[in-house]
PDB file of C-alpha atoms in Angstrom:
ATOM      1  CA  UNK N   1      -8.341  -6.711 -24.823  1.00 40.00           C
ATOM      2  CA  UNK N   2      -5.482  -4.530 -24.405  1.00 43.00           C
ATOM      3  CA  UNK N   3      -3.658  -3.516 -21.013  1.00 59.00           C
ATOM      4  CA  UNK N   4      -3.002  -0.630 -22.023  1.00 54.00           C
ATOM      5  CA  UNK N   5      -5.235   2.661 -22.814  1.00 53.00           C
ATOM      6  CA  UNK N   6      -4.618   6.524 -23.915  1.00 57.00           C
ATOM      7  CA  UNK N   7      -6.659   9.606 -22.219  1.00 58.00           C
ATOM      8  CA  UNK N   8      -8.145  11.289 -25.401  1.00 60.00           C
ATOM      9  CA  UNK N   9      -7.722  14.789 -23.859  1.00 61.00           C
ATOM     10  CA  UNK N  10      -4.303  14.335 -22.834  1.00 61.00           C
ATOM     11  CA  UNK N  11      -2.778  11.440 -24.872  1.00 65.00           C
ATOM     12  CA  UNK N  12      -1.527   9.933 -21.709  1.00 67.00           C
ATOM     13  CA  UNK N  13      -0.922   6.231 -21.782  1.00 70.00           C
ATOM     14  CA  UNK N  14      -2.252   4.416 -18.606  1.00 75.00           C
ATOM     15  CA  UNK N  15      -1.580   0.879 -17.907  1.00 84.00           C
ATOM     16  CA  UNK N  16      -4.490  -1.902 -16.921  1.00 89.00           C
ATOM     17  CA  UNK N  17      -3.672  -3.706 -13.390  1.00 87.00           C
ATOM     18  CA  UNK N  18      -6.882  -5.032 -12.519  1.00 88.00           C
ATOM     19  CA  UNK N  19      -6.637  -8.405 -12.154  1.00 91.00           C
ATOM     20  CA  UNK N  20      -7.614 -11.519 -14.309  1.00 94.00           C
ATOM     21  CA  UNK N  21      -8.124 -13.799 -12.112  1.00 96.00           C
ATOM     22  CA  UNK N  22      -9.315 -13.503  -8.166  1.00 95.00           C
ATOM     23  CA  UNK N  23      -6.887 -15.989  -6.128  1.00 95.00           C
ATOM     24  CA  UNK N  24      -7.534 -15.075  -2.788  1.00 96.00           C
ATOM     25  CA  UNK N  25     -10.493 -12.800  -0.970  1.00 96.00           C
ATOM     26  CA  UNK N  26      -9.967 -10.918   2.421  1.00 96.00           C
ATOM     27  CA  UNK N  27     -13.111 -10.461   4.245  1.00 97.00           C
ATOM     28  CA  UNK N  28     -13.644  -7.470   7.319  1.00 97.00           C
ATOM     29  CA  UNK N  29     -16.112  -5.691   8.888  1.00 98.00           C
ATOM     30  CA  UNK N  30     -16.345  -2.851  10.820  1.00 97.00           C
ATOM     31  CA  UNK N  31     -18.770  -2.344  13.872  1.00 97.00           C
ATOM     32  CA  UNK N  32     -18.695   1.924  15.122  1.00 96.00           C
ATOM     33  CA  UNK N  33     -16.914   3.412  12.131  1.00 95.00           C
ATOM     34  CA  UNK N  34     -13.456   4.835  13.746  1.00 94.00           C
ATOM     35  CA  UNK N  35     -14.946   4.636  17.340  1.00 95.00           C
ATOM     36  CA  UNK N  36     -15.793   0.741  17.463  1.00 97.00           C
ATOM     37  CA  UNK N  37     -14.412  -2.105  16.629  1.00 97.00           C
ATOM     38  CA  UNK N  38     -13.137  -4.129  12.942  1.00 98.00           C
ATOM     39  CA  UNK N  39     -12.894  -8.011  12.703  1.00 98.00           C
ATOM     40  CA  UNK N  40     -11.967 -10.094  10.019  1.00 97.00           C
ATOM     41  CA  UNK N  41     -14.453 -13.599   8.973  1.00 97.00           C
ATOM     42  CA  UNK N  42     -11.513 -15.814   9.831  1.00 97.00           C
ATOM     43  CA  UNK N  43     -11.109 -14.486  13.246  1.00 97.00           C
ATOM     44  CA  UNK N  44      -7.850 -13.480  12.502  1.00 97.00           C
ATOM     45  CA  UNK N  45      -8.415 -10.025  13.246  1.00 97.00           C
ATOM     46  CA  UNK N  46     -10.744  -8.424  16.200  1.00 97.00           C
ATOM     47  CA  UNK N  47      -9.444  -5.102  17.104  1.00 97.00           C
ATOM     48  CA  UNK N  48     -10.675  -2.070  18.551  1.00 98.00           C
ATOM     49  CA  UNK N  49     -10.574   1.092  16.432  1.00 98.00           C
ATOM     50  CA  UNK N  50     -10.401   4.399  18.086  1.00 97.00           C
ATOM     51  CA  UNK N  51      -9.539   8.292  16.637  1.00 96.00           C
ATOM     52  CA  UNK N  52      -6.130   8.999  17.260  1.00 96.00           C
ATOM     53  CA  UNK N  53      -5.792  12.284  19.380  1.00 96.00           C
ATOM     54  CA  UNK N  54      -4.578  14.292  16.652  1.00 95.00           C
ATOM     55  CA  UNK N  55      -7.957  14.114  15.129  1.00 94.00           C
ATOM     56  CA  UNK N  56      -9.958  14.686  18.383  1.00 95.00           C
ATOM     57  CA  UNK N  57     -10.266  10.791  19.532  1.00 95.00           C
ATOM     58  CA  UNK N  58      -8.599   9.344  22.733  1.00 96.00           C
ATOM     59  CA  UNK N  59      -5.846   6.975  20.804  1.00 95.00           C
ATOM     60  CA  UNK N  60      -7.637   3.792  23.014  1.00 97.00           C
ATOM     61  CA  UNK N  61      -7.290   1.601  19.570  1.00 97.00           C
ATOM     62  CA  UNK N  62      -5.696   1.137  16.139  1.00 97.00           C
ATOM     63  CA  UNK N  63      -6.867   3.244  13.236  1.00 97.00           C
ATOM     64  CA  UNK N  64      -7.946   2.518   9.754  1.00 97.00           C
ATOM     65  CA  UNK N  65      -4.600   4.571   8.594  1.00 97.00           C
ATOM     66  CA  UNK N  66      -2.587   2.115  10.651  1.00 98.00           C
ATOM     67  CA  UNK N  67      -4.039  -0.450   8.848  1.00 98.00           C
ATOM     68  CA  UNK N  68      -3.619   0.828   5.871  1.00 98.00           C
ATOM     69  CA  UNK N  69       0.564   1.235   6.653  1.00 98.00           C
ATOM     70  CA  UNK N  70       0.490  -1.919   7.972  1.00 98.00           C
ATOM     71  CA  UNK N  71      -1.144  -3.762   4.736  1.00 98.00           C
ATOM     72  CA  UNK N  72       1.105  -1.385   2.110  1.00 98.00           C
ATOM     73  CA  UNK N  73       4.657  -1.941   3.966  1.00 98.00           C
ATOM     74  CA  UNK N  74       3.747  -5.295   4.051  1.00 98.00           C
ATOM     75  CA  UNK N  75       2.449  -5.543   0.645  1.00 98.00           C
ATOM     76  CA  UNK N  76       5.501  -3.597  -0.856  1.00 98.00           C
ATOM     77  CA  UNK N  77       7.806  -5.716   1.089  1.00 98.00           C
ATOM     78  CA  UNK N  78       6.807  -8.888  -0.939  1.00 98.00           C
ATOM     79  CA  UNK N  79       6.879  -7.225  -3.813  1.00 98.00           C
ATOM     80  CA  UNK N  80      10.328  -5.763  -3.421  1.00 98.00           C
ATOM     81  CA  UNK N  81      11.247  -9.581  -2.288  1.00 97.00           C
ATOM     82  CA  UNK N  82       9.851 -11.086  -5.222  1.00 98.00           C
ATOM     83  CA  UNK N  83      11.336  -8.536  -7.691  1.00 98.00           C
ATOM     84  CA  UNK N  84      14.863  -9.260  -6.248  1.00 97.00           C
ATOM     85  CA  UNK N  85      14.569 -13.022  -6.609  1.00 97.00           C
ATOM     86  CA  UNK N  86      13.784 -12.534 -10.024  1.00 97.00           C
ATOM     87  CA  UNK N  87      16.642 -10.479 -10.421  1.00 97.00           C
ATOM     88  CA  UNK N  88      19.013 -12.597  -8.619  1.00 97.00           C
ATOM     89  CA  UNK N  89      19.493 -10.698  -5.115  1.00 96.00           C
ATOM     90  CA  UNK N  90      18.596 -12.020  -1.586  1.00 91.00           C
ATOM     91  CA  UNK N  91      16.842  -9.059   0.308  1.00 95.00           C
ATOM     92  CA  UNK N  92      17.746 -10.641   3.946  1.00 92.00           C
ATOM     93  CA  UNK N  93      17.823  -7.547   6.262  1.00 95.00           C
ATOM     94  CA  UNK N  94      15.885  -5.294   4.164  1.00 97.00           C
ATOM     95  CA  UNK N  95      12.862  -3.788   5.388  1.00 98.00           C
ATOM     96  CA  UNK N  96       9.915  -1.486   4.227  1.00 98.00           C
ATOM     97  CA  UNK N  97       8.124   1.204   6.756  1.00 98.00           C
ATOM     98  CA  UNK N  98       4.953   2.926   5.817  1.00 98.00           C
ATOM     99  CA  UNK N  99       3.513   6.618   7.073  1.00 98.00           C
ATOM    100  CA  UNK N 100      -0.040   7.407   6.366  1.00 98.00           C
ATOM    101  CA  UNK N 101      -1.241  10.701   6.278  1.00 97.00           C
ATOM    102  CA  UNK N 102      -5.025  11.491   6.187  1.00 97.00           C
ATOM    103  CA  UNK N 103      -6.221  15.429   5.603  1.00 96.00           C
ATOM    104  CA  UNK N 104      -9.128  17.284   4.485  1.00 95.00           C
ATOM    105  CA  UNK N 105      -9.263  17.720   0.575  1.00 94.00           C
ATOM    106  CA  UNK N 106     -10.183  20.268  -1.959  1.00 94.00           C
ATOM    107  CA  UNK N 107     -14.053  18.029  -2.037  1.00 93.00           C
ATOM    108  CA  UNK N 108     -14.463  19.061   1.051  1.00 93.00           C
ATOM    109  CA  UNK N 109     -13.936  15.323   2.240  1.00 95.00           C
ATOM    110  CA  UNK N 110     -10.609  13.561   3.025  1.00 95.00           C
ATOM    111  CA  UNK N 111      -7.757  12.224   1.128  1.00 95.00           C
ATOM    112  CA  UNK N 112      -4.350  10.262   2.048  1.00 97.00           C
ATOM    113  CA  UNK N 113      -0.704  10.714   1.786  1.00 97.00           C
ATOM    114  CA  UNK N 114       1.645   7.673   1.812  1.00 98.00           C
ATOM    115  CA  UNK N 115       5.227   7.476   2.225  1.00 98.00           C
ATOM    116  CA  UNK N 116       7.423   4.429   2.307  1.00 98.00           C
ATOM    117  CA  UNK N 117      11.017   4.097   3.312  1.00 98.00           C
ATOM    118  CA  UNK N 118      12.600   1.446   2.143  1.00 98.00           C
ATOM    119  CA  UNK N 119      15.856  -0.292   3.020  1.00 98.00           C
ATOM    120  CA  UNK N 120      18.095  -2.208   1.288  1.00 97.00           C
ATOM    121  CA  UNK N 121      21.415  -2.076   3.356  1.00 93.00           C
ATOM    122  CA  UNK N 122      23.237  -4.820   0.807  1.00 90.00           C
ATOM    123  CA  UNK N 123      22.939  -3.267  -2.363  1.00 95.00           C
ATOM    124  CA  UNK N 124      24.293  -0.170  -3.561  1.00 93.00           C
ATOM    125  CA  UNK N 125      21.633   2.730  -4.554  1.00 95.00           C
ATOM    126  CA  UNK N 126      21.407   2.123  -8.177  1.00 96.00           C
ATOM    127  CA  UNK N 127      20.358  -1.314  -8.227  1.00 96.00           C
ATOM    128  CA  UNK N 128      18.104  -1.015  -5.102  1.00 97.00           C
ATOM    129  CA  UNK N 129      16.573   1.912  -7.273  1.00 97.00           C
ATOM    130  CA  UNK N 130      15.668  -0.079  -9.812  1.00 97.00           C
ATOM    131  CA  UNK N 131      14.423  -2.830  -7.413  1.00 98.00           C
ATOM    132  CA  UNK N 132      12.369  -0.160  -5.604  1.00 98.00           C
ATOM    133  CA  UNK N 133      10.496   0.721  -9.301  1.00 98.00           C
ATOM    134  CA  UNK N 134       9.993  -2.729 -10.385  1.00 98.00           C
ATOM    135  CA  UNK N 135       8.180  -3.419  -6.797  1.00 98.00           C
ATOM    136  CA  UNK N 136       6.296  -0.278  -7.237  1.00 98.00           C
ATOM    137  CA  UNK N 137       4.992  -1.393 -10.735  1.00 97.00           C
ATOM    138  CA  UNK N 138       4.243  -4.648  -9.188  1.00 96.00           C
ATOM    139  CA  UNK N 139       2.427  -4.096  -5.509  1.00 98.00           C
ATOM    140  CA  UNK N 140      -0.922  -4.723  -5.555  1.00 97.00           C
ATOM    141  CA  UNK N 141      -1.190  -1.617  -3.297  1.00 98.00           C
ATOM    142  CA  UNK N 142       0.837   0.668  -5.692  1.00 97.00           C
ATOM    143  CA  UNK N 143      -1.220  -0.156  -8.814  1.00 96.00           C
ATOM    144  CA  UNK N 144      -5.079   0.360  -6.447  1.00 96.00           C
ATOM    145  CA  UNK N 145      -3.425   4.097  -4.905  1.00 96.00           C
ATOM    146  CA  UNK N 146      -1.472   5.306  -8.449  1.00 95.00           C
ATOM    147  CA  UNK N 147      -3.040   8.172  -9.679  1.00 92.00           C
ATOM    148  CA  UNK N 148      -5.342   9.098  -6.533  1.00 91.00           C
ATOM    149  CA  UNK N 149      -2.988   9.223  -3.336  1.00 94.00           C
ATOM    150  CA  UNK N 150       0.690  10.511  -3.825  1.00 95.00           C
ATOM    151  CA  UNK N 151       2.995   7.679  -2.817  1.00 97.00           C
ATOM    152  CA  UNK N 152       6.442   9.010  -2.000  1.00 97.00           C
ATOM    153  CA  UNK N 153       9.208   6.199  -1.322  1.00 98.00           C
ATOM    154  CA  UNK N 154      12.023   6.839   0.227  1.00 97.00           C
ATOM    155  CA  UNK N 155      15.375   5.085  -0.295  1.00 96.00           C
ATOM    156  CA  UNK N 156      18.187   5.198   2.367  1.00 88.00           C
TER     157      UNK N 156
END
């Protein structure tokens, strides 16, 4: 099987990152949608959820977009950590911060907007560039939102 396919209408070459093999499996449930509460089986994670007040809710709780920064910065981080061991550089100090947007799209449902800013205060901006790709191509997170969310990373 090959990892990689081309669009017949466009001739566009898109790249296979499902996995091959299932190592680990995150289980969470939510209880009132985005006015209740989420809980993961292990127990690691009971929190309320709440609307934040710039969509009409009261703030009271975390939000599924939190989340979502939260698991992507996170996410990114290791990958930018493992991608810089392989390449030879120690990443102590650097740090990844996630903003998650949510909006109403052209469906006439809702779609996200991420943007990471990265930091790499050690190395100079061409070889944390190239760092900052290679995690990209690598993150779990990166490959499941390429193509359907825009993902903007900053560098500074």
């Amino acid at each position: 099987m090959s990892d990689t396919t081309a669009d017949a209408t466009t001739g566009a070459t898109t790249v296979d990152t499902r996995p091959t093999k299932i190592m680990y499996v995150a289980e969470a449930t939510a209880h009132g949608g985005r006015d209740g509460y989420v809980t993961s089986q292990d127990g690691q994670i009971a929190l309320k959820v709440a609307m934040p007040p710039a969509l009409g809710g009261d703030g009271s709780g975390t939000n599924p977009e939190q989340l979502f920064a939260a698991g992507f910065s996170a996410c990114f981080h290791n990958a930018l950590v493992l991608v810089g061991r392989r390449a030879g550089f120690d990443l102590t100090g650097s740090t990844v911060a996630a903003k998650v947007g949510i909006g109403p799209n052209a469906q006439r449902g809702y779609g996200l907007a991420v943007a990471l800013s990265v930091s790499l205060p050690v190395l100079d901006q061409g070889v944390a560039s190239k760092l900052v790709d290679a995690a990209h191509e690598v993150c779990p997170y990166s490959n499941a939102t390429r193509g359907n969310i825009d993902v903007t990373i900053l560098l500074g």
